[in-house]
Phi, psi and omega in degrees: 000123185242155168250129186228155169257139176259136181233144181222144180269086185292332179295320179293321184286343178303331184279340187234345187235131178231159178278186182295339179270004179083000181263151179295152175287146178240329186264105184296321182299312181294322181293316179296314181296317180295323179295318181292321182291346175293342180056037179233111183299329181294324178296314179297322179294312183294329179268003175054050176283128179259148180239132180238122180285139176232356175199153178242125182262320182187168169096008182260002186301323183274002186247344183205156177276351180289131184240317192239031179227112179298315181295322179296318179292321178298318179296326181292338182295329181300332178289346178254013175091005180273143167280151181232133178301139179302136177208162176227151177256145179243126182259155176303140179097348178288146183275170177298326178293320178298317181295320179298321179296319181290322177296318178296324179298316178296318179298316179298321178301315183289337182257012180061030174273346178219009182261154171299155180302142178097359180248054178281100185244103179288141177227155180244009179167190179222155179240130175255127180222156174288144183283329184281123178295319183294319179292321178301316181295329182291343182275349177075192182204162172263185176290349184250323187205165174280157183264017186260012181202176178213142181256136175248116180265136177286158175293135182287143173291139181249154183227136183273138178206181182251125178283136184247315185194175174241130173248150180246129182222155180273130178274183182295332180276354180098348179284145178270130185231147178280142180232129177281136175245126183217167179300139186297134173232153178263122180233122179053042176078009182234137178281127184235130179222002181217150177203147179293142174253007171067291185199177183294324179299319178297318180296314180299322180296327180280338182058050183283151169203154182303132178096351179285160180260133184232163174251128180238159180210181171242112180296127182054030178064021183229303193264118177300141185212139173270114186277311185194165174278125181269313182210122185282326183083206186276333182276155175270174180291158176298142173267115181267088185270155181281152178223154182265187186292350180278000178303154173300149181295151178283130180276131179247150176294160185299331184273356181291145183256160180297153179205172179237160177124210180249150179253152170264112185297163183296341177256012178093002181284158177249114182217147179298145179280000000 
């Protein structure tokens, strides 16, 4: 049993594959995930999705004498035709300088600074894990993850755009949340024009107002996020004043579902629903 990452060359497919709207695909992550979820091997074959193993869970006992080395088992997979995610091992006694060189090597691999042409593999971080399976198992796990490793996420690239307004929408849990609307920017091949603003405290901290310039990103290359105010301009931030229950009712889109609790008013007020 293996854990693998799927990769797809979306630039090549732009010339031959289009979505239901007739436009070429731009988001490689969504295209790869959607292709795999079709559960059709022919689709993955025709779209030339590649798979790279990054962990072994079970099932290698009959294929190799290696038992307690994660790196050893990963290396053995190449003999069975599997691609393996680039990795390096760190031994006791290595200096901080040695480790810095190895981290840079992994980064260069992902950015095609040391890879053969055609292996442009974007990454958003690195994972450090113990090599010994037995020691890893002894550390236990939470309901979410094992305790034998730690992930380091790289800083997200930010893009400057113009903030236009705040819209309020009901989420899946029924709570009303603020959403930033801004001029469209392209991030990781995807057009982005909206991002969650989480809550009123977050909005006040950013000091947003229509027409100001902001920096946005995609957290972990997935979730649109407003990072900071870049330039306020001549206007000051919105004043989010309180309002009582006599406020006009909040208008919801037709697809919004009923919910209970408190609403965040269109002017930032907090009033019982």
